[in-house]
Amino acid sequence: MPKKGSKKKKAAKRSSPVKKAKLTLQTSTPVPQDAASQAASDRFVKDLLVRGEAAEPTPEGKLPLRATHAITRKNPDGTAQVERVRFKAF
């Protein structure tokens, strides 16, 4: 039984249907477009190699404890592609 002072409000009708925004997800890391981004990316990988935070997996697929990135490919020019495997806990 409704209360004496309450009235039901009618929902307002929309004149046009609501358009939903499309969501696009990136499935891979975008490639740097300009020279500055490419230089920064190369420097980051070189620093990982110098610090020993990037290493090749053993034949069993394990990495050394100090490594946070696995080397996925070595290029002929001495650069490497790395993949993040774990975070470093101090």
Coordinates of C-alpha atoms in Angstrom, one line a residue:
M1 CA 0.0 0.0 0.0
P2 CA 1.6 3.3 -1.1
K3 CA 2.0 6.2 1.4
K4 CA -0.5 9.0 1.3
G5 CA 1.9 11.8 0.3
S6 CA 4.0 9.9 -2.3
K7 CA 3.4 10.0 -6.0
K8 CA 5.2 7.9 -8.6
K9 CA 7.3 9.8 -11.1
K10 CA 7.2 8.8 -14.7
A11 CA 10.5 8.2 -16.4
A12 CA 11.4 10.8 -19.1
K13 CA 11.5 9.5 -22.6
R14 CA 14.5 10.0 -24.7
S15 CA 14.0 11.5 -28.1
S16 CA 17.0 9.8 -29.7
P17 CA 18.9 6.6 -28.7
V18 CA 22.1 6.9 -26.7
K19 CA 25.3 6.2 -28.7
K20 CA 27.8 4.1 -26.9
A21 CA 31.5 4.8 -27.3
K22 CA 33.6 2.1 -28.8
L23 CA 36.6 0.9 -26.7
T24 CA 39.7 -0.2 -28.4
L25 CA 42.5 -2.0 -26.6
Q26 CA 46.1 -2.3 -27.6
T27 CA 47.4 -5.8 -27.6
S28 CA 51.0 -5.0 -27.9
T29 CA 53.4 -2.2 -26.8
P30 CA 53.4 0.6 -29.4
V31 CA 56.6 1.1 -31.3
P32 CA 58.3 4.5 -30.7
Q33 CA 57.6 6.9 -33.6
D34 CA 60.2 9.6 -33.3
A35 CA 64.0 9.5 -32.9
A36 CA 64.0 10.7 -29.3
S37 CA 61.7 7.9 -28.2
Q38 CA 63.8 5.3 -30.0
A39 CA 67.0 6.7 -28.5
A40 CA 65.4 6.6 -25.0
S41 CA 64.3 3.0 -25.6
D42 CA 67.7 1.9 -26.7
R43 CA 69.3 3.6 -23.7
F44 CA 67.0 1.8 -21.3
V45 CA 67.8 -1.6 -22.8
K46 CA 71.6 -0.8 -22.7
D47 CA 71.3 0.2 -19.1
L48 CA 69.5 -3.0 -18.2
L49 CA 72.3 -5.0 -19.8
V50 CA 75.0 -3.1 -18.0
R51 CA 73.3 -3.4 -14.6
G52 CA 72.7 -7.2 -15.1
E53 CA 69.0 -6.8 -14.9
A54 CA 68.5 -8.4 -18.3
A55 CA 69.8 -11.9 -18.8
E56 CA 69.2 -14.9 -21.1
P57 CA 67.2 -17.8 -19.7
T58 CA 69.0 -21.0 -18.9
P59 CA 68.2 -24.1 -21.0
E60 CA 65.7 -25.0 -18.2
G61 CA 64.0 -21.6 -18.8
K62 CA 65.1 -20.0 -15.5
L63 CA 66.6 -16.6 -15.0
P64 CA 69.2 -15.5 -12.5
L65 CA 67.7 -14.0 -9.3
R66 CA 69.1 -10.5 -10.2
A67 CA 67.4 -10.5 -13.6
T68 CA 64.1 -8.7 -14.0
H69 CA 64.0 -8.8 -17.9
A70 CA 64.6 -11.8 -20.2
I71 CA 66.5 -11.2 -23.4
T72 CA 64.2 -12.4 -26.2
R73 CA 66.3 -11.6 -29.2
K74 CA 69.8 -10.3 -29.9
N75 CA 70.3 -8.1 -32.9
P76 CA 73.4 -8.2 -35.1
D77 CA 74.3 -4.6 -34.2
G78 CA 74.6 -5.6 -30.5
T79 CA 71.2 -4.4 -29.3
A80 CA 68.7 -6.7 -27.7
Q81 CA 65.0 -7.0 -27.3
V82 CA 63.8 -7.7 -23.7
E83 CA 60.7 -8.7 -22.0
R84 CA 59.8 -7.9 -18.4
V85 CA 59.5 -11.1 -16.3
R86 CA 59.3 -9.9 -12.7
F87 CA 59.7 -6.9 -10.4
K88 CA 62.8 -6.4 -8.3
A89 CA 62.3 -6.7 -4.5
F90 CA 64.9 -4.9 -2.5

